[in-house]
Coordinates of C-alpha atoms in Angstrom, one line a residue:
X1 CA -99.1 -56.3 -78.5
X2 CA -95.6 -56.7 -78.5
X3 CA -94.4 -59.5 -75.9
X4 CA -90.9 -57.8 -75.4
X5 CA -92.3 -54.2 -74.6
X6 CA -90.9 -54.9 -71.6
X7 CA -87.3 -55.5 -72.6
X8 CA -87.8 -52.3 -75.1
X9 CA -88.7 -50.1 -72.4
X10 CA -86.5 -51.0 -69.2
X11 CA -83.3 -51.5 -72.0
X12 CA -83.1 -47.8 -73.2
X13 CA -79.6 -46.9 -73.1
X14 CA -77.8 -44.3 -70.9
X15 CA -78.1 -40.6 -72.5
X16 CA -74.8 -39.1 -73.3
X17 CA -75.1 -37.1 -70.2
X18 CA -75.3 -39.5 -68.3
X19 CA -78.7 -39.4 -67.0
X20 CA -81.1 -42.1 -66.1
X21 CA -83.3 -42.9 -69.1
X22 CA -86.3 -44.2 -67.1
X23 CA -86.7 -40.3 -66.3
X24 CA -87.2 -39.1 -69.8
X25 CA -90.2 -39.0 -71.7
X26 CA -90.7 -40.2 -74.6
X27 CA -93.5 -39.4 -77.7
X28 CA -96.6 -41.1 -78.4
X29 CA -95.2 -42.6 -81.2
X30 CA -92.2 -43.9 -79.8
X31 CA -95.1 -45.5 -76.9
X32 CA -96.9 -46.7 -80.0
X33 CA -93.6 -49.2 -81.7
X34 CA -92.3 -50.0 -77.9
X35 CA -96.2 -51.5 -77.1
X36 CA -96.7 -52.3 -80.8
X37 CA -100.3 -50.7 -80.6
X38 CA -102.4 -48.9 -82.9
X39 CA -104.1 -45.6 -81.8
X40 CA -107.3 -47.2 -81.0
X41 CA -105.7 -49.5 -78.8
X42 CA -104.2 -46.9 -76.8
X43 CA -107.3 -45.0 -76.6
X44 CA -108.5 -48.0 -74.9
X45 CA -105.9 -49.0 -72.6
X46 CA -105.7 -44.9 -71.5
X47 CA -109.4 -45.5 -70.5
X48 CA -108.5 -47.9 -68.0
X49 CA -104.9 -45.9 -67.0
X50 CA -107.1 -43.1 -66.1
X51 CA -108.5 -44.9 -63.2
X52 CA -105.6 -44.6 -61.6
X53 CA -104.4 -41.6 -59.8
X54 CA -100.9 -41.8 -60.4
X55 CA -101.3 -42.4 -64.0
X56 CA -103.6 -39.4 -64.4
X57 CA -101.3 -37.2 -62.5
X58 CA -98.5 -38.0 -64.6
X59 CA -100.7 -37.1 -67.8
X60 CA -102.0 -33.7 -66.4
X61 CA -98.2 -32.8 -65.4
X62 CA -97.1 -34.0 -69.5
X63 CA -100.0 -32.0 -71.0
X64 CA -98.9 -29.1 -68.7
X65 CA -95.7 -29.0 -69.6
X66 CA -96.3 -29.5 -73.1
X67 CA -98.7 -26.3 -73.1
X68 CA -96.3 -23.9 -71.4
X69 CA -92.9 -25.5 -73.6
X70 CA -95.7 -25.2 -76.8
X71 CA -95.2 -28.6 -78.0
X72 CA -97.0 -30.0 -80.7
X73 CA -98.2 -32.4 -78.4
X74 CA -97.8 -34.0 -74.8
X75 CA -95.1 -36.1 -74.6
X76 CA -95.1 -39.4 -71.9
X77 CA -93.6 -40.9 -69.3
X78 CA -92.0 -44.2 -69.1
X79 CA -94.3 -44.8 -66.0
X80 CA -97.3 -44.4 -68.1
X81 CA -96.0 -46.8 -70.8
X82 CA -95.3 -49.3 -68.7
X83 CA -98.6 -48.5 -66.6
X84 CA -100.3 -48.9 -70.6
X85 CA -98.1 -52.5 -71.6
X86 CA -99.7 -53.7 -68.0
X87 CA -103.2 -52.9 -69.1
X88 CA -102.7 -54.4 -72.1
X89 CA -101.5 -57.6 -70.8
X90 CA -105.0 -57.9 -69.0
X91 CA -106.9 -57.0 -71.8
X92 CA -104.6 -59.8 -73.2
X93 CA -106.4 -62.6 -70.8
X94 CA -109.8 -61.3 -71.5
X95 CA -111.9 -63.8 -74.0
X96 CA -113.2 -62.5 -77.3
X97 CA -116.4 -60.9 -77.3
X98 CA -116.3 -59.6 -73.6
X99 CA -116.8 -56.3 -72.4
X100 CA -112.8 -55.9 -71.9
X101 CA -112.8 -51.8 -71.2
X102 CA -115.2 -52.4 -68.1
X103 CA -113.8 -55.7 -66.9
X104 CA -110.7 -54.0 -67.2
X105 CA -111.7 -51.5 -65.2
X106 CA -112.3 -53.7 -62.2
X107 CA -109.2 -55.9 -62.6
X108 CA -107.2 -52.5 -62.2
X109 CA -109.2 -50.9 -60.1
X110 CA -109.1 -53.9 -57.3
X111 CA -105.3 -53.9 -57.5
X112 CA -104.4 -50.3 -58.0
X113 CA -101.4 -50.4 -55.9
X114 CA -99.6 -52.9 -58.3
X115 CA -99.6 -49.9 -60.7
X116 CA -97.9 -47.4 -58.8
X117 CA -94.5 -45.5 -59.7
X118 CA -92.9 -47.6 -56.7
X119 CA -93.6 -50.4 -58.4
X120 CA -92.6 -49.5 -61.7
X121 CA -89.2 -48.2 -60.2
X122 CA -89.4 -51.9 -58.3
X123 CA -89.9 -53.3 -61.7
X124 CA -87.2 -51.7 -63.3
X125 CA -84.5 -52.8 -60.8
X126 CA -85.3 -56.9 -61.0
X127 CA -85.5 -56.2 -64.9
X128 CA -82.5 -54.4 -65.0
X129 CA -80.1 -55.7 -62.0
X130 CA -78.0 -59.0 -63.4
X131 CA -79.0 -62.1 -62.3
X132 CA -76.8 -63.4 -59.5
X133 CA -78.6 -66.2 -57.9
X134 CA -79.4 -64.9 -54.9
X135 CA -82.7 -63.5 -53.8
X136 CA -82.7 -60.0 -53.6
X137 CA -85.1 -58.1 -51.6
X138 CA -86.5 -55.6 -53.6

């Protein structure tokens, strides 16, 4: 996994018209070189996402719209990706020859509101706001 997914993701530049890039999706395969995963990886790491409900709302809403706009397939939201680099920072801590799908599972599962939109949105302010040395209450 790449250890600057983080810096790739929250330092996508302002579009041309001037909207906030956090609100676009993106393509699996962009998902793929920001997190620096193979397929099976993901498949993994969406097992877990899918545990939580904002994650899986976000999915049913892409593969929605990517049914009634007939795209090839459903694209993704910056949420998710960051909801995916999360996961695979756990599955990162897990030891070799464990169960890490299932224990997983239970990390996320016992902390599901660190994986909410307000949080990524939370997230994306102290990654993004310049450092002034003051504590900022975010």
């Amino acid at each position: 996994m790449n250890q600057a997914w983080r810096e790739q993701l929250f330092s996508r530049k302002t579009t041309n018209s001037g909207l906030n890039p956090m609100v676009l999706p993106m393509t699996n395969a962009k998902m793929l070189r920001v997190l620096d995963i193979c397929y099976r990886t993901w498949e993994r790491w969406t097992e877990v996402a899918e545990t939580i409900p904002q994650y899986k709302l976000s999915r049913i809403q892409m593969q929605k719209m990517a049914q009634e706009k007939r795209l090839r397939a459903p694209l993704i939201r910056p949420y998710q990706v960051w909801v995916l680099g999360r996961i695979g920072e756990v599955f990162g801590d897990l030891d070799q020859g464990t169960n890490k799908v299932e224990i997983a599972k239970s990390i996320v599962e016992a902390n599901k509101s660190e994986y909410t939109i307000k949080e990524f949105e939370a997230e994306q302010i102290r990654f993004t706001q310049p450092l002034t040395g003051e504590l900022q209450n975010v």
